[in-house]
Short mmCIF file of C-alpha atoms and ligand atoms in Angstrom, two decimals:
data_model
loop_
_atom_site.label_atom_id
_atom_site.label_comp_id
_atom_site.label_asym_id
_atom_site.label_seq_id
_atom_site.Cartn_x
_atom_site.Cartn_y
_atom_site.Cartn_z
CA MET A 189 -19.64 13.65 3.57
CA GLN A 190 -20.32 16.01 5.96
CA GLU A 191 -22.11 18.72 5.57
CA GLU A 192 -19.54 21.54 6.75
CA GLN A 193 -16.64 19.62 4.63
CA ALA A 194 -19.26 20.41 1.26
CA TYR A 195 -19.33 24.21 2.94
CA TYR A 196 -16.41 24.29 2.86
CA LEU A 197 -15.61 22.31 -0.68
CA ASN A 198 -18.25 24.64 -2.66
CA GLN A 199 -16.64 27.79 -1.66
CA ILE A 200 -13.35 26.43 -2.74
CA CYS A 201 -14.89 25.80 -5.69
CA SER A 202 -17.38 28.77 -7.17
CA GLU A 203 -13.84 30.75 -6.07
CA ASN A 204 -11.27 28.07 -8.54
CA ALA A 205 -14.52 28.63 -10.98
CA LEU A 206 -14.09 31.92 -11.17
CA TYR A 207 -10.16 31.50 -11.19
CA ALA A 208 -10.27 29.54 -14.36
CA GLN A 209 -12.73 32.27 -16.26
CA GLN A 210 -10.16 35.17 -15.44
CA ASN A 211 -7.80 33.24 -16.59
CA GLY A 212 -8.83 30.38 -19.47
CA LYS A 213 -7.23 27.88 -17.54
CA SER A 214 -7.94 25.73 -14.46
CA LYS A 215 -6.24 25.17 -11.33
CA LYS A 216 -3.82 22.25 -11.57
CA CYS A 217 -3.09 19.29 -8.83
CA LEU A 218 0.10 17.27 -8.35
CA ILE A 219 0.21 14.64 -5.89
CA HIS A 220 3.62 12.66 -5.06
CA THR A 221 2.32 9.21 -3.53
CA PHE A 222 5.37 8.05 -1.58
CA GLY A 223 5.37 4.43 0.68
CA CYS A 224 2.38 1.66 0.24
CA GLN A 225 -1.31 0.93 -1.08
CA MET A 226 -2.49 2.86 1.93
CA ASN A 227 -1.07 5.86 0.87
CA GLU A 228 -2.02 5.25 -2.60
CA ARG A 229 -5.86 5.07 -1.62
CA ASP A 230 -5.99 8.45 0.67
CA SER A 231 -4.17 10.14 -2.40
CA GLU A 232 -7.27 8.67 -3.85
CA ILE A 233 -8.99 10.09 -1.52
CA LEU A 234 -7.21 13.61 -1.30
CA PHE A 235 -7.18 13.70 -4.57
CA GLY A 236 -11.31 13.55 -4.67
CA PHE A 237 -11.56 16.47 -2.99
CA LEU A 238 -9.10 18.56 -4.59
CA THR A 239 -11.01 17.41 -7.81
CA GLN A 240 -14.45 18.55 -6.08
CA MET A 241 -12.40 21.68 -5.49
CA GLY A 242 -11.89 22.20 -8.94
CA TYR A 243 -8.72 21.19 -9.65
CA GLU A 244 -7.24 19.44 -12.43
CA LYS A 245 -4.52 17.03 -12.01
CA THR A 246 -1.57 17.23 -13.07
CA GLU A 247 1.84 15.81 -13.89
CA LYS A 248 4.18 18.04 -14.44
CA GLU A 249 5.08 20.29 -11.01
CA SER A 250 6.02 23.39 -12.75
CA GLU A 251 2.85 23.64 -14.14
CA ALA A 252 0.81 22.75 -10.45
CA ASP A 253 -1.22 24.99 -8.44
CA PHE A 254 -0.94 22.57 -5.10
CA ILE A 255 1.33 20.05 -4.63
CA LEU A 256 0.76 17.68 -1.91
CA LEU A 257 3.19 15.28 -1.17
CA ASN A 258 1.89 12.34 0.73
CA THR A 259 4.68 11.02 3.18
CA CYS A 260 5.59 7.36 3.93
CA CYS A 261 8.79 6.69 7.04
CA ILE A 262 8.64 3.31 6.76
CA ARG A 263 12.45 2.70 6.32
CA GLU A 264 14.63 5.80 6.41
CA LYS A 265 15.12 5.57 1.92
CA ALA A 266 11.99 6.32 2.34
CA GLU A 267 12.15 9.77 4.49
CA SER A 268 15.49 10.44 2.67
CA LYS A 269 12.98 10.45 -0.23
CA VAL A 270 10.64 12.88 0.60
CA LEU A 271 12.91 15.24 1.67
CA SER A 272 15.41 15.47 -0.80
CA GLN A 273 11.69 16.25 -2.89
CA LEU A 274 10.87 19.14 -0.90
CA GLY A 275 14.31 20.83 -1.16
CA GLU A 276 13.20 20.56 -4.94
CA LEU A 277 10.07 22.18 -4.30
CA LYS A 278 11.31 25.33 -2.66
CA LYS A 279 13.40 26.42 -6.22
CA LEU A 280 9.77 26.23 -7.41
CA LYS A 281 7.90 27.96 -4.70
CA GLN A 282 10.75 31.14 -5.42
CA ASN A 283 9.36 31.35 -9.10
CA ASN A 284 5.63 30.81 -7.93
CA PRO A 285 4.87 32.93 -4.48
CA ASP A 286 1.37 31.46 -5.14
CA LEU A 287 2.08 27.71 -5.23
CA LEU A 288 0.50 25.81 -2.06
CA ILE A 289 2.65 23.18 -1.09
CA GLY A 290 1.26 20.43 1.14
CA VAL A 291 2.96 17.48 3.35
CA CYS A 292 0.71 14.59 4.60
CA GLY A 293 0.69 10.92 5.92
CA CYS A 294 2.34 8.80 7.71
CA MET A 295 6.12 10.65 8.07
CA VAL A 296 4.28 14.33 9.41
CA GLN A 297 2.76 11.94 12.50
CA GLN A 298 6.56 11.16 13.83
CA LYS A 299 6.34 12.90 16.99
CA GLY A 300 8.42 16.34 16.33
CA MET A 301 8.16 15.48 12.49
CA ALA A 302 5.30 18.33 11.83
CA ASP A 303 7.61 21.00 14.08
CA THR A 304 10.53 19.91 12.22
CA ILE A 305 9.04 21.11 8.93
CA ARG A 306 7.81 24.13 9.80
CA SER A 307 10.69 26.03 11.22
CA SER A 308 12.97 24.02 8.42
CA ALA A 309 11.25 24.34 5.22
CA PRO A 310 9.72 27.76 5.62
CA HIS A 311 8.13 27.38 1.53
CA VAL A 312 5.13 24.07 2.86
CA ASP A 313 1.67 26.14 4.01
CA LEU A 314 0.21 23.51 5.16
CA ILE A 315 0.94 20.11 7.05
CA PHE A 316 -1.77 17.39 8.11
CA GLY A 317 -1.00 13.42 9.18
CA THR A 318 -3.02 10.60 8.36
CA HIS A 319 -5.61 11.32 10.65
CA ASN A 320 -7.03 14.48 9.50
CA LEU A 321 -7.54 14.07 5.70
CA HIS A 322 -11.03 14.18 5.46
CA ASN A 323 -10.17 18.20 6.84
CA LEU A 324 -7.77 19.05 3.48
CA PRO A 325 -11.48 21.41 2.41
CA VAL A 326 -10.81 23.15 5.81
CA TYR A 327 -7.36 24.15 5.67
CA VAL A 328 -7.34 24.92 1.40
CA TYR A 329 -9.99 27.47 2.56
CA ASN A 330 -8.33 28.79 5.18
CA LEU A 331 -4.95 29.29 2.82
CA TYR A 332 -7.12 30.80 0.55
CA ARG A 333 -9.02 33.25 3.45
CA GLY A 334 -4.71 34.00 4.58
CA LYS A 335 -5.12 32.39 7.19
CA GLY A 336 -1.17 31.30 7.04
CA ARG A 337 -0.44 28.89 7.51
CA GLN A 338 -2.73 25.52 8.15
CA ILE A 339 -0.13 22.73 10.20
CA THR A 340 -2.50 20.47 12.03
CA VAL A 341 -1.67 17.30 13.56
CA LEU A 342 -3.92 14.91 15.43
CA GLU A 343 -2.47 13.22 18.01
CA GLN A 344 -5.34 10.56 18.15
CA GLU A 345 -7.99 8.66 15.84
CA GLU A 346 -10.73 9.78 15.19
CA ALA A 347 -14.19 8.36 14.09
CA ILE A 348 -13.38 6.43 10.24
CA GLN A 349 -15.13 8.79 7.68
CA GLU A 350 -17.15 6.98 5.52
CA GLY A 351 -18.32 8.83 1.98
CA MET A 352 -15.11 10.48 0.96
CA PRO A 353 -14.75 11.12 -2.89
CA ALA A 354 -12.23 9.41 -4.14
CA TYR A 355 -10.53 9.49 -7.90
CA ARG A 356 -9.96 6.64 -8.96
CA GLU A 357 -6.55 5.78 -11.59
CA TYR A 358 -7.95 2.43 -13.19
CA PRO A 359 -11.61 2.14 -14.31
CA PHE A 360 -11.30 -1.46 -13.83
CA LYS A 361 -9.94 -2.20 -10.14
CA ALA A 362 -10.05 -0.52 -6.95
CA LEU A 363 -8.54 -0.53 -3.65
CA VAL A 364 -10.94 -0.20 -0.42
CA ASN A 365 -9.89 -0.53 2.97
CA ILE A 366 -11.35 -2.30 5.43
CA VAL A 367 -9.76 -2.30 8.39
CA TYR A 368 -7.36 1.23 8.98
CA GLY A 369 -4.39 1.16 11.48
CA CYS A 370 -2.46 -1.70 12.64
CA ASN A 371 -2.05 -3.49 16.71
CA ASN A 372 1.16 -5.70 16.39
CA PHE A 373 3.81 -3.25 17.43
CA CYS A 374 5.99 -5.19 15.55
CA THR A 375 9.39 -4.00 17.78
CA TYR A 376 10.67 -2.91 14.13
CA CYS A 377 7.85 -1.17 12.70
CA ILE A 378 6.70 2.56 12.76
CA VAL A 379 3.41 1.61 11.25
CA PRO A 380 1.64 1.74 14.16
CA TYR A 381 3.07 4.42 15.93
CA VAL A 382 1.97 6.70 13.17
CA ARG A 383 -1.51 4.73 11.35
CA GLY A 384 -3.12 4.78 15.16
CA ARG A 385 -4.83 1.50 16.13
CA GLU A 386 -6.95 -1.56 14.35
CA ARG A 387 -10.34 0.44 13.16
CA SER A 388 -12.41 -1.91 10.74
CA ARG A 389 -15.05 -0.42 8.53
CA LYS A 390 -17.69 -2.10 9.05
CA GLN A 391 -18.88 -4.74 6.77
CA ALA A 392 -22.07 -3.37 5.03
CA ASP A 393 -20.22 -0.24 4.03
CA ILE A 394 -17.54 -2.41 2.83
CA VAL A 395 -19.54 -4.80 0.43
CA GLN A 396 -22.29 -1.31 -0.31
CA GLU A 397 -19.27 0.31 -1.80
CA VAL A 398 -17.67 -2.80 -3.52
CA LYS A 399 -21.57 -3.32 -4.95
CA GLN A 400 -21.24 0.47 -5.60
CA LEU A 401 -17.37 -0.05 -7.85
CA VAL A 402 -18.98 -2.58 -9.51
CA LYS A 403 -21.91 -0.78 -10.79
CA GLU A 404 -19.38 1.85 -12.53
CA GLY A 405 -17.33 -1.18 -14.22
CA VAL A 406 -14.18 -2.48 -12.02
CA ILE A 407 -14.02 -6.17 -12.05
CA GLU A 408 -10.97 -7.08 -9.58
CA VAL A 409 -10.63 -5.32 -6.02
CA THR A 410 -7.86 -5.14 -3.35
CA LEU A 411 -8.82 -5.22 0.74
CA LEU A 412 -6.79 -2.87 1.97
CA GLY A 413 -5.33 -2.85 5.92
CA GLN A 414 -2.27 -4.02 7.89
CA ASN A 415 -3.40 -6.79 9.20
CA VAL A 416 -6.30 -8.06 6.85
CA ASN A 417 -7.03 -10.90 9.08
CA SER A 418 -7.98 -9.15 12.42
CA TYR A 419 -10.57 -7.41 10.51
CA GLY A 420 -13.96 -6.97 12.82
CA LEU A 421 -11.80 -8.31 15.06
CA ASP A 422 -12.51 -4.84 17.30
CA LEU A 423 -16.52 -4.23 15.51
CA HIS A 424 -17.86 -7.50 18.90
CA ASP A 425 -20.40 -9.24 16.49
CA GLY A 426 -19.15 -11.27 15.21
CA THR A 427 -17.44 -10.06 12.24
CA THR A 428 -14.27 -11.89 10.54
CA PHE A 429 -12.37 -11.80 7.49
CA ALA A 430 -13.42 -14.90 6.45
CA GLY A 431 -16.68 -14.27 6.31
CA LEU A 432 -16.48 -10.36 4.49
CA LEU A 433 -14.65 -12.35 1.68
CA ARG A 434 -17.97 -14.93 1.58
CA GLU A 435 -20.41 -11.89 1.55
CA LEU A 436 -17.89 -10.34 -1.29
CA ASP A 437 -17.37 -13.47 -3.07
CA LYS A 438 -21.28 -13.14 -3.96
CA ILE A 439 -21.01 -10.25 -5.52
CA GLU A 440 -22.64 -10.90 -9.46
CA GLY A 441 -19.82 -9.11 -11.73
CA LEU A 442 -17.11 -8.69 -9.51
CA ARG A 443 -14.21 -11.21 -11.48
CA ARG A 444 -11.35 -10.94 -8.47
CA ILE A 445 -11.01 -9.92 -4.96
CA ARG A 446 -7.18 -9.41 -3.52
CA TYR A 447 -6.23 -7.68 -0.39
CA MET A 448 -3.32 -6.66 1.16
CA THR A 449 -1.91 -7.72 4.15
CA SER A 450 -2.29 -11.12 5.78
CA HIS A 451 -0.09 -11.80 9.06
CA PRO A 452 0.67 -14.82 9.20
CA LYS A 453 -0.43 -15.00 13.44
CA ASP A 454 -4.26 -15.19 12.74
CA LEU A 455 -4.37 -16.73 9.15
CA THR A 456 -6.84 -19.51 10.32
CA GLU A 457 -7.78 -22.87 8.47
CA GLU A 458 -11.42 -21.38 8.34
CA LEU A 459 -9.54 -18.68 5.99
CA VAL A 460 -7.34 -20.86 3.36
CA GLN A 461 -10.82 -23.01 3.34
CA THR A 462 -12.42 -19.63 2.02
CA ILE A 463 -10.49 -18.49 -0.28
CA ALA A 464 -10.07 -22.13 -1.95
CA ALA A 465 -13.34 -22.26 -1.87
CA SER A 466 -14.35 -19.01 -3.89
CA SER A 467 -13.24 -18.58 -7.67
CA LYS A 468 -13.04 -14.92 -6.87
CA ILE A 469 -10.02 -14.73 -4.46
CA CYS A 470 -7.07 -14.35 -6.08
CA ASN A 471 -4.52 -17.48 -6.56
CA HIS A 472 -2.26 -15.95 -4.62
CA PHE A 473 -1.11 -15.27 -0.69
CA HIS A 474 1.45 -12.63 0.31
CA LEU A 475 2.24 -13.79 4.02
CA PRO A 476 5.01 -11.67 5.62
CA VAL A 477 7.53 -13.84 6.78
CA GLN A 478 10.26 -11.05 8.06
CA SER A 479 12.97 -13.97 9.14
CA GLY A 480 13.38 -18.01 9.12
CA SER A 481 14.43 -17.28 12.71
CA SER A 482 12.49 -17.76 15.35
CA ARG A 483 14.87 -16.33 17.86
CA ILE A 484 14.65 -13.42 15.94
CA LEU A 485 10.65 -13.06 15.23
CA LYS A 486 10.37 -13.04 19.20
CA LEU A 487 13.39 -10.15 18.99
CA MET A 488 10.43 -8.84 16.03
CA ASN A 489 7.26 -9.74 18.34
CA ARG A 490 5.89 -11.55 15.67
CA ARG A 491 4.04 -13.74 17.30
CA TYR A 492 5.37 -17.21 15.72
CA THR A 493 7.72 -19.58 15.52
CA LYS A 494 10.23 -21.23 12.19
CA GLU A 495 7.83 -23.81 12.36
CA ASP A 496 4.44 -22.52 12.71
CA TYR A 497 5.42 -20.39 9.31
CA LEU A 498 6.03 -23.98 8.10
CA ARG A 499 2.85 -25.05 8.89
CA LEU A 500 0.60 -22.41 7.57
CA VAL A 501 2.45 -22.73 3.67
CA ALA A 502 2.16 -26.66 4.06
CA LEU A 503 -2.40 -25.54 4.69
CA ILE A 504 -2.20 -23.25 1.67
CA ARG A 505 0.05 -25.68 -0.12
CA ARG A 506 -3.39 -28.83 0.85
CA TYR A 507 -5.61 -26.92 0.11
CA MET A 508 -4.59 -25.10 -2.77
CA PRO A 509 -1.71 -26.35 -4.41
CA ASP A 510 -1.37 -24.36 -7.05
CA ALA A 511 -1.47 -20.74 -5.32
CA ALA A 512 1.75 -18.64 -5.40
CA ILE A 513 3.18 -17.80 -1.94
CA THR A 514 4.91 -14.31 -1.63
CA THR A 515 6.42 -12.93 1.56
CA ASP A 516 8.01 -9.82 2.95
CA ILE A 517 11.84 -10.70 4.59
CA ILE A 518 14.56 -8.02 6.61
CA VAL A 519 17.62 -8.82 6.51
CA GLY A 520 19.71 -7.61 9.36
CA PHE A 521 17.84 -6.95 12.41
CA PRO A 522 19.42 -6.15 15.84
CA GLY A 523 21.91 -9.32 16.52
CA GLU A 524 20.65 -11.54 13.51
CA THR A 525 23.91 -13.33 13.24
CA GLU A 526 25.03 -15.60 10.54
CA ALA A 527 23.17 -18.76 11.73
CA ASP A 528 19.65 -16.51 12.16
CA PHE A 529 20.34 -14.88 8.61
CA LEU A 530 21.00 -18.84 7.34
CA GLU A 531 17.85 -20.06 8.76
CA THR A 532 16.26 -17.70 6.69
CA ILE A 533 17.82 -19.30 3.82
CA ASP A 534 16.63 -22.99 4.63
CA LEU A 535 13.28 -21.08 5.33
CA VAL A 536 12.89 -19.42 1.87
CA LYS A 537 14.42 -22.76 0.16
CA GLN A 538 11.68 -24.70 2.36
CA VAL A 539 9.02 -22.45 1.00
CA GLN A 540 9.65 -22.45 -2.31
CA PHE A 541 8.45 -18.15 -2.40
CA ASP A 542 7.18 -17.23 -6.03
CA SER A 543 8.82 -13.88 -5.40
CA ALA A 544 9.76 -11.36 -2.33
CA PHE A 545 10.28 -8.13 -1.12
CA THR A 546 13.25 -7.47 1.18
CA PHE A 547 15.05 -5.16 3.04
CA ILE A 548 17.42 -4.29 4.99
CA TYR A 549 16.69 -3.23 8.70
CA SER A 550 16.38 0.45 8.62
CA ARG A 551 16.16 2.07 12.44
CA ARG A 552 13.25 3.56 13.32
CA THR A 553 13.01 6.33 16.56
CA GLY A 554 10.77 5.21 19.24
CA THR A 555 10.06 1.77 18.55
CA PRO A 556 11.61 -0.55 20.95
CA ALA A 557 14.25 -2.50 18.13
CA ALA A 558 15.68 1.15 17.80
CA ILE A 559 17.77 0.30 21.13
CA MET A 560 18.45 -3.31 20.67
CA GLU A 561 22.17 -3.57 20.10
CA ASP A 562 23.07 -3.69 16.38
CA PRO A 563 26.56 -5.03 15.73
CA ILE A 564 26.43 -6.90 11.97
CA SER A 565 27.96 -3.76 10.03
CA LEU A 566 25.81 -2.36 7.13
CA GLU A 567 28.36 -3.83 4.48
CA GLU A 568 27.77 -7.10 6.30
CA LYS A 569 24.02 -6.56 6.23
CA LYS A 570 23.93 -5.85 2.41
CA GLU A 571 25.86 -8.80 1.44
CA ARG A 572 23.63 -10.88 3.62
CA LEU A 573 20.83 -9.05 1.25
CA GLN A 574 22.49 -9.98 -1.67
CA ARG A 575 22.52 -14.00 -0.96
CA LEU A 576 18.68 -14.16 -0.48
CA ASN A 577 18.17 -11.95 -3.30
CA ASP A 578 19.89 -14.86 -5.74
CA VAL A 579 18.66 -17.63 -4.02
CA LEU A 580 14.95 -15.84 -4.25
CA GLY A 581 15.69 -15.60 -7.67
CA GLU A 582 16.53 -18.95 -8.06
CA ILE A 583 13.96 -19.73 -7.06
CA GLY A 584 11.26 -16.93 -9.00
CA ARG A 585 12.67 -18.52 -12.32
CA HIS A 586 12.60 -22.29 -11.35
CA ILE A 587 8.39 -21.62 -10.65
CA ASN A 588 7.78 -19.39 -13.80
CA ASP A 589 9.96 -22.37 -16.26
CA GLY A 590 7.25 -24.28 -15.08
CA LEU A 591 4.44 -21.91 -16.13
CA GLU A 592 5.91 -22.23 -20.26
CA ASP A 593 3.55 -23.49 -22.43
CA LYS A 594 0.18 -23.49 -20.12
CA VAL A 595 -2.56 -20.91 -20.86
CA VAL A 596 -3.44 -17.92 -17.18
CA GLU A 597 -6.16 -15.65 -17.25
CA VAL A 598 -4.39 -12.03 -17.09
CA LEU A 599 -6.35 -9.22 -16.05
CA VAL A 600 -5.07 -6.79 -18.80
CA GLU A 601 -3.58 -3.82 -16.95
CA GLY A 602 -2.59 -1.37 -19.72
CA PRO A 603 0.37 -0.81 -21.84
CA SER A 604 3.56 -2.11 -20.49
CA LYS A 605 6.33 0.23 -18.48
CA THR A 606 9.30 -1.10 -20.12
CA ASN A 607 8.40 -1.90 -23.91
CA THR A 608 4.45 0.65 -24.56
CA GLU A 609 4.29 -1.22 -27.66
CA MET A 610 3.32 -4.45 -25.10
CA LEU A 611 0.28 -4.89 -23.09
CA SER A 612 0.79 -5.98 -19.49
CA GLY A 613 -1.45 -7.86 -16.74
CA ARG A 614 -2.05 -9.92 -13.78
CA THR A 615 -2.31 -13.59 -13.26
CA SER A 616 -4.73 -14.37 -10.28
CA THR A 617 -0.83 -15.23 -9.03
CA ASN A 618 -0.33 -11.42 -8.57
CA LYS A 619 2.32 -12.51 -11.39
CA THR A 620 3.20 -9.53 -14.76
CA VAL A 621 2.83 -11.67 -18.27
CA ILE A 622 3.73 -9.27 -20.81
CA PHE A 623 3.00 -9.78 -24.09
CA ALA A 624 1.14 -8.11 -27.34
CA GLY A 625 -2.60 -7.09 -28.51
CA ASP A 626 -4.85 -4.69 -29.05
CA SER A 627 -5.23 -1.82 -26.39
CA SER A 628 -9.04 -2.33 -26.73
CA LEU A 629 -8.02 -5.67 -24.03
CA ILE A 630 -7.58 -3.06 -21.74
CA GLY A 631 -9.90 -3.72 -18.31
CA ARG A 632 -10.82 -7.55 -19.41
CA ILE A 633 -9.60 -10.76 -18.48
CA VAL A 634 -7.83 -12.39 -21.11
CA LYS A 635 -6.10 -16.11 -21.53
CA VAL A 636 -2.66 -15.81 -22.43
CA THR A 637 -0.20 -18.85 -23.06
CA ILE A 638 2.71 -17.92 -21.65
CA THR A 639 5.60 -18.72 -24.13
CA GLU A 640 9.18 -17.55 -22.15
CA ALA A 641 9.28 -17.11 -18.41
CA GLN A 642 11.83 -14.60 -17.01
CA THR A 643 13.01 -14.09 -13.38
CA TRP A 644 10.04 -11.92 -12.64
CA ILE A 645 8.09 -11.17 -15.22
CA LEU A 646 6.45 -14.19 -18.11
CA LYS A 647 6.56 -12.90 -21.49
CA GLY A 648 3.69 -14.50 -23.44
CA ALA A 649 0.46 -14.37 -26.70
CA LEU A 650 -2.92 -14.51 -26.48
CA ALA A 651 -4.30 -17.41 -26.17
CA GLU A 652 -7.93 -16.67 -28.00
N1 LIG B 184 1.93 -4.85 8.07
C1 LIG B 184 2.36 -5.60 6.95
C2 LIG B 184 3.81 -4.49 6.23
C3 LIG B 184 3.61 -3.67 6.56
S1 LIG B 184 5.57 -2.60 6.05
C4 LIG B 184 2.71 -6.98 7.91
O1 LIG B 184 2.82 -6.90 9.26
O2 LIG B 184 3.27 -7.81 7.41
C5 LIG B 184 5.87 -3.45 5.15
C6 LIG B 184 7.12 -5.09 5.39
O3 LIG B 184 8.25 -3.60 5.17
C7 LIG B 184 6.88 -4.93 6.28
O4 LIG B 184 6.43 -6.42 5.71
C8 LIG B 184 8.89 -5.01 6.95
O5 LIG B 184 8.79 -6.25 5.42
C9 LIG B 184 8.94 -3.65 6.29
N2 LIG B 184 9.15 -3.21 7.04
C10 LIG B 184 9.00 -3.22 7.95
N3 LIG B 184 9.66 -1.73 8.91
C11 LIG B 184 10.97 -1.43 9.05
C12 LIG B 184 12.26 -1.87 9.17
N4 LIG B 184 12.21 -0.65 10.23
N5 LIG B 184 13.01 -1.84 8.94
C13 LIG B 184 13.00 -2.36 7.43
N6 LIG B 184 12.38 -2.98 6.74
C14 LIG B 184 10.50 -3.14 7.81
FE1 LIG B 185 4.01 -3.33 11.08
FE2 LIG B 185 3.57 -5.53 12.02
FE3 LIG B 185 2.24 -3.65 12.00
FE4 LIG B 185 2.48 -4.94 9.64
S1 LIG B 185 1.68 -6.04 11.12
S2 LIG B 185 1.85 -2.55 10.24
S3 LIG B 185 4.47 -4.87 10.49
S4 LIG B 185 3.27 -3.86 13.29
FE1 LIG B 186 4.73 3.92 5.33
FE2 LIG B 186 3.07 4.80 5.98
FE3 LIG B 186 2.76 2.40 4.61
S1 LIG B 186 4.73 4.13 6.47
S2 LIG B 186 4.72 1.58 4.30
S3 LIG B 186 3.07 4.38 3.93
S4 LIG B 186 1.24 2.52 6.10
#
């Protein structure tokens, strides 16, 4: 960590210690995280800073001294959620003028957004973008010093920051950034505008971090990047994603390696071979296809065709017949016709996806697709989404039915969200399994016999 950061952290920490002494309780903080795992990881770092400042974590807004919204703008819905939350906070601030409120993340990084929030939400004390989260200590210090609202959004990314603190949610699994940003400019997508260009971390730094995590008890890592397959290419020193995976595979004590997300355009045979040869890299390909129509894929600037995608799936099946394949699909991209949509349905049936995240296209200002003709009504788009989800549900159910009576290895993650009496865990293929067991199993990999298949989850019983 930079010396400057450490200086501000120490200053804030001693003030907060004094506060705790005088008030008999520590200051508390709360971060609302919207969006993807990149944001989850960023929130872990922000929490890391706040913990070092002496803040304690709370789940209750009413008792928080500092509330931060780490925002997402991938679709309009994500933004509306943030804005309604921001509205709620206004009342809290009225009741508690000492409350600090911050807004950061992807939404703020959009052109003009910081100014909009500055003027429309005077209860916000702090605004920063995705490129300057490492400056949180300075901003908080300035707020403590009464230097007024802190609003800083850098237009461009800076050099990668290593060695930032982090507060990790789970002791046994961890998110690890490998490449930041995105160079692909899919025409519908805002991410390249709010996360900057691709920047890979050095392989040695990643290996070192994972080794340290394993020492601390982590057995599963999820490597993060908008397009992990292009990891290393910007370093121009021969570093590749396949090479990184081979290094991580050697780490003793590490049991599972996952990664998010693969772009089909650079999934190579070498990579599939590497994954097939490793017992740690999970049996799961999340390979977003977006559409089954080559015409739409071209308009989306995805740089592959339906046939290319089907060839990739065949390649995966050849080396790893048991691997789960999941995807992301957008329906109602501007100009998508019924015939285009039927190509998507056809592709889904051919691939037999285990599951998929499906979205209705959402217009993002500033992206090329935002100005494309879009004559299809929202009603029709909703109807397409429903038809697609029905087909996916049937396929998912059929695949899961085939798992009944099979024994699978499950990393136990914690109590089930729907029934806290039961445990919930994940298979290597990333399927959720619910079963009865003692909480001492949390964080361990156990064998479970599948007793009942449902469309999106499996029920099971401990096999040993
Ligand atoms: N980098 C990842 C995707 C990150 S965004 C990749 O390329 O696969 C996650 C998903 O959100 C995308 O795969 C896409 O399906 C969806 N998405 C992105 N922009 C969208 C938009 N404008 N409208 C609807 N869905 C969108
Ligand atoms: Fe968005 Fe495409 Fe980049 Fe994924 S690869 S983040 S969809 S631009
Ligand atoms: Fe959202 Fe930013 Fe992720 S826009 S999906 S939080 S990279």
